[in-house]
Tab-separated table of C-alpha atoms in Angstrom:
chain	number	residue	atom	x	y	z
L	1	MET	CA	75.009	129.430	129.610
L	2	PRO	CA	74.524	131.408	126.434
L	3	HIS	CA	72.083	129.879	124.039
L	4	ARG	CA	73.661	128.400	120.899
L	5	SER	CA	71.434	127.480	118.010
L	6	VAL	CA	71.975	124.141	116.306
L	7	PRO	CA	71.592	124.174	112.515
L	8	HIS	CA	68.843	121.931	111.224
L	9	PRO	CA	69.038	120.026	107.958
L	10	ALA	CA	67.419	121.798	105.077
L	11	ALA	CA	63.853	120.782	104.393
L	12	PRO	CA	63.467	118.619	101.298
L	13	ASP	CA	62.403	120.315	98.125
L	14	GLU	CA	58.899	118.990	97.641
L	15	SER	CA	58.783	120.171	94.060
L	16	ALA	CA	61.959	118.219	93.267
L	17	GLY	CA	60.597	115.109	94.956
L	18	SER	CA	57.512	115.167	92.757
L	19	ARG	CA	59.510	114.419	89.615
L	20	PRO	CA	61.860	111.475	89.016
L	21	ALA	CA	65.567	112.078	89.436
L	22	ASP	CA	67.730	112.002	86.316
L	23	LEU	CA	70.357	109.355	87.090
L	24	ARG	CA	72.401	109.989	83.957
L	25	PRO	CA	74.581	112.896	85.213
L	26	PHE	CA	75.367	110.924	88.368
L	27	MET	CA	76.434	107.767	86.531
L	28	ALA	CA	78.339	109.795	83.936
L	29	ALA	CA	80.557	110.923	86.811
L	30	PHE	CA	81.457	107.285	87.549
L	31	PRO	CA	84.045	106.259	84.906
L	32	THR	CA	84.063	102.622	83.824
L	33	GLY	CA	85.553	100.287	81.294
L	34	VAL	CA	83.680	99.496	78.084
L	35	CYS	CA	82.544	96.088	76.896
L	36	VAL	CA	80.640	94.559	74.013
L	37	VAL	CA	78.209	91.790	74.933
L	38	THR	CA	77.846	89.226	72.141
L	39	THR	CA	75.721	86.146	71.538
L	40	LEU	CA	74.408	83.918	68.737
L	41	ASP	CA	70.808	83.105	67.930
L	42	SER	CA	69.481	79.654	67.013
L	43	ASP	CA	70.463	80.268	63.356
L	44	SER	CA	74.042	81.168	64.363
L	45	VAL	CA	73.475	84.835	63.544
L	46	PRO	CA	75.609	87.072	65.819
L	47	HIS	CA	74.101	89.809	67.970
L	48	GLY	CA	75.826	92.334	70.195
L	49	LEU	CA	75.735	95.687	71.932
L	50	THR	CA	77.996	98.091	73.801
L	51	CYS	CA	77.618	98.004	77.577
L	52	THR	CA	79.175	99.848	80.516
L	53	SER	CA	76.853	98.411	83.168
L	54	LEU	CA	79.032	95.473	84.186
L	55	ALA	CA	80.011	94.323	87.680
L	56	SER	CA	81.393	91.273	89.415
L	57	VAL	CA	79.017	89.570	91.860
L	58	ALA	CA	80.968	86.666	93.354
L	59	LEU	CA	84.267	84.851	92.946
L	60	GLU	CA	82.891	81.437	93.961
L	61	PRO	CA	81.059	80.643	91.835
L	62	ALA	CA	82.528	83.157	89.423
L	63	THR	CA	79.538	85.367	88.637
L	64	LEU	CA	79.002	88.739	87.013
L	65	VAL	CA	76.013	90.895	86.140
L	66	VAL	CA	75.292	92.997	83.073
L	67	CYS	CA	72.372	95.400	82.863
L	68	ILE	CA	70.791	95.655	79.419
L	69	ARG	CA	67.896	97.685	78.052
L	70	ALA	CA	64.773	95.535	78.257
L	71	ALA	CA	63.775	96.296	74.645
L	72	SER	CA	67.156	95.252	73.226
L	73	PRO	CA	67.037	92.570	70.496
L	74	THR	CA	70.390	91.289	71.755
L	75	LEU	CA	68.892	90.740	75.210
L	76	ALA	CA	66.043	88.714	73.713
L	77	VAL	CA	68.518	86.405	71.939
L	78	LEU	CA	70.778	86.198	74.971
L	79	LEU	CA	67.901	85.083	77.191
L	80	ALA	CA	66.583	82.622	74.625
L	81	GLU	CA	69.970	80.960	74.120
L	82	GLY	CA	71.216	81.233	77.717
L	83	HIS	CA	74.819	82.192	77.006
L	84	PHE	CA	76.918	85.149	75.887
L	85	ALA	CA	80.427	86.608	75.868
L	86	VAL	CA	81.659	89.821	77.457
L	87	ASN	CA	84.416	91.486	75.400
L	88	LEU	CA	86.373	94.132	77.334
L	89	LEU	CA	87.545	96.671	74.753
L	90	HIS	CA	91.104	97.944	74.620
L	91	GLU	CA	91.888	101.630	74.328
L	92	ARG	CA	92.218	101.585	70.523
L	93	ALA	CA	88.695	100.204	70.072
L	94	ARG	CA	86.673	103.367	70.539
L	95	GLY	CA	85.265	102.974	67.020
L	96	ILE	CA	84.036	99.482	67.898
L	97	SER	CA	82.286	100.833	70.979
L	98	ASP	CA	80.505	103.423	68.843
L	99	LEU	CA	79.695	100.831	66.179
L	100	PHE	CA	77.994	98.425	68.591
L	101	ALA	CA	76.206	101.281	70.329
L	102	SER	CA	74.771	102.391	66.982
L	103	GLY	CA	72.807	99.205	66.336
L	104	ALA	CA	74.106	99.067	62.750
L	105	PRO	CA	72.798	95.834	61.203
L	106	ASP	CA	76.160	95.084	59.541
L	107	ARG	CA	78.305	95.614	62.640
L	108	PHE	CA	79.638	92.049	62.711
L	109	ASP	CA	80.662	92.376	59.062
L	110	ARG	CA	82.882	95.310	60.062
L	111	VAL	CA	84.843	93.634	62.853
L	112	GLU	CA	87.117	90.628	63.178
L	113	TRP	CA	85.582	87.940	65.342
L	114	ARG	CA	85.949	84.266	66.110
L	115	LEU	CA	83.856	81.643	67.855
L	116	PRO	CA	86.210	79.331	69.770
L	117	LEU	CA	84.925	75.939	70.859
L	118	GLY	CA	82.746	76.414	73.940
L	119	ALA	CA	82.486	80.195	73.542
L	120	GLY	CA	79.395	81.934	74.917
L	121	GLY	CA	79.371	84.334	71.979
L	122	PRO	CA	81.640	85.893	69.354
L	123	HIS	CA	85.099	86.957	70.540
L	124	LEU	CA	86.177	90.326	69.111
L	125	ILE	CA	89.773	89.187	68.844
L	126	ALA	CA	91.200	92.404	67.360
L	127	ASP	CA	89.463	94.780	69.742
L	128	ALA	CA	89.160	93.071	73.139
L	129	HIS	CA	91.902	92.726	75.738
L	130	ALA	CA	89.860	90.193	77.772
L	131	VAL	CA	86.830	87.992	77.127
L	132	ALA	CA	84.556	86.159	79.564
L	133	ASP	CA	82.331	83.332	78.310
L	134	CYS	CA	79.178	83.233	80.409
L	135	ALA	CA	76.016	81.204	81.045
L	136	VAL	CA	72.843	82.896	82.269
L	137	VAL	CA	71.787	81.799	85.750
L	138	ARG	CA	69.222	84.430	86.755
L	139	THR	CA	67.548	87.589	85.480
L	140	VAL	CA	65.854	90.429	87.300
L	141	GLY	CA	63.754	92.942	85.411
L	142	PHE	CA	63.499	96.420	86.875
L	143	GLY	CA	62.167	99.496	85.132
L	144	ASP	CA	63.475	99.750	81.584
L	145	HIS	CA	66.436	97.384	82.111
L	146	THR	CA	67.090	93.734	82.887
L	147	ALA	CA	69.919	92.596	85.149
L	148	VAL	CA	71.424	89.389	83.790
L	149	PHE	CA	73.380	87.334	86.314
L	150	ALA	CA	75.739	84.880	84.673
L	151	GLU	CA	78.267	82.274	85.707
L	152	VAL	CA	81.635	82.820	84.057
L	153	ARG	CA	82.755	79.555	82.459
L	154	ARG	CA	86.040	80.756	80.928
L	155	VAL	CA	88.196	83.874	80.867
L	156	THR	CA	90.686	84.790	78.137
L	157	VAL	CA	93.065	87.696	78.793
L	158	ARG	CA	95.936	89.383	77.004
L	159	ASP	CA	99.266	89.874	78.731
L	160	ASP	CA	99.230	93.654	78.187
L	161	PRO	CA	95.726	94.931	78.959
L	162	GLU	CA	95.095	98.595	78.095
L	163	PRO	CA	91.379	99.168	78.774
L	164	LEU	CA	89.198	101.719	77.059
L	165	LEU	CA	87.652	104.020	79.673
L	166	TYR	CA	84.399	105.975	79.515
L	167	GLY	CA	83.086	108.703	81.786
L	168	LEU	CA	81.543	112.180	81.623
L	169	ARG	CA	80.284	111.157	78.183
L	170	ARG	CA	83.744	110.838	76.660
L	171	TYR	CA	86.432	108.209	76.186
L	172	ALA	CA	89.902	108.064	77.682
L	173	PRO	CA	92.794	105.623	77.159
L	174	TRP	CA	94.102	103.640	80.103
L	175	SER	CA	97.720	104.371	79.109
L	176	ALA	CA	97.146	108.107	79.602
L	177	ALA	CA	95.487	107.588	82.968
L	178	ALA	CA	98.215	105.211	84.112
L	179	ALA	CA	100.951	107.626	83.013
L	180	ALA	CA	99.682	110.409	85.271
L	181	PRO	CA	102.093	111.028	88.156
L	182	GLN	CA	100.980	109.380	91.360
L	183	PRO	CA	100.886	111.356	94.613
L	184	ALA	CA	104.059	110.934	96.619
L	185	ALA	CA	103.779	108.381	99.387
L	186	GLN	CA	103.642	110.071	102.746
L	187	ALA	CA	106.345	108.815	105.073
L	188	ALA	CA	105.120	107.344	108.329
L	189	PRO	CA	105.922	109.630	111.265
L	190	HIS	CA	108.975	108.568	113.254
L	191	ARG	CA	108.190	107.411	116.737
L	192	GLU	CA	110.805	106.445	119.326
L	193	LEU	CA	110.181	103.285	121.274
L	194	PRO	CA	110.315	103.535	125.038
L	195	ALA	CA	113.735	102.516	126.363
L	196	ALA	CA	112.285	99.436	128.025
L	197	LEU	CA	111.025	98.160	124.645
L	198	ARG	CA	114.181	98.765	122.636
L	199	PRO	CA	115.801	95.479	121.581
L	200	ALA	CA	119.150	94.773	123.109
L	201	ALA	CA	122.240	94.673	120.875
L	202	PRO	CA	124.460	91.588	120.977
L	203	ASP	CA	127.073	93.415	123.070
L	204	GLY	CA	124.550	94.231	125.738
L	205	GLY	CA	124.169	97.874	124.680
L	206	THR	CA	121.107	99.467	123.098
L	207	ARG	CA	120.367	100.527	119.552
L	208	VAL	CA	117.859	103.008	118.257
L	209	VAL	CA	115.057	101.585	116.154
L	210	ARG	CA	114.088	103.966	113.371
C-alpha cells in the first residue's frame, strides 16, 4: 500500500506559553447584557458599579454569581453588609452603564433610585428592566477578581424587557438585534412510510401520510 503521511498537530509556541494570555479579546467576542450592582453601607450610603460578569448558578435554590474586581470599594461594602441588588439595564440606559463604570462619586445623585422594603440594594427604577435582590452565600477570590455567589430573594421584572447589550467593546440595543430577520426554518424532508405502517382509513382503504 502506498504510504500516506498523517498530519501532526502543530507544536505549541513555547514563546507564547511563557507569557500570560490576554483574555480580554476573547471575552469581548462574547456579547452579554449589562447590569449595575448596588448596595448600601452601614450608614445607608449607596454604592454601585457596572458589571457584565453575571451568570446563573442554580434554580433551586435560586443562585447567581457576579465577578467583581477585588479592589472595588463596592465589593468591600457588599461583603461587609451581605446583600446587594442586580439591576439589568434596558437599552436606553447606556449613559447609566458608563456613569457607574466611571466611579464618579456623585453617580447616585444623577440617577433615579428607590429602596423598596426588603431590597438588597438601590433599585434603578428608571434604567433597569429587571432587578434581583440578593444575599451573599459564598465568595471565592481568584486572581484580581472575587466571585460572589448569592441567593436571589426576590425578582422584579418589567413586562416589556429590552436589554442593553455589550460586546466587542461597544453597545447594541436588544430591539435592533431582535428585529434582524431570522433564518428561514428548514422543512423536514418528506419520507414515505412503508405500506405496512400506513394507517388504515375508515373505509378500509389507505391514505398517504405526509
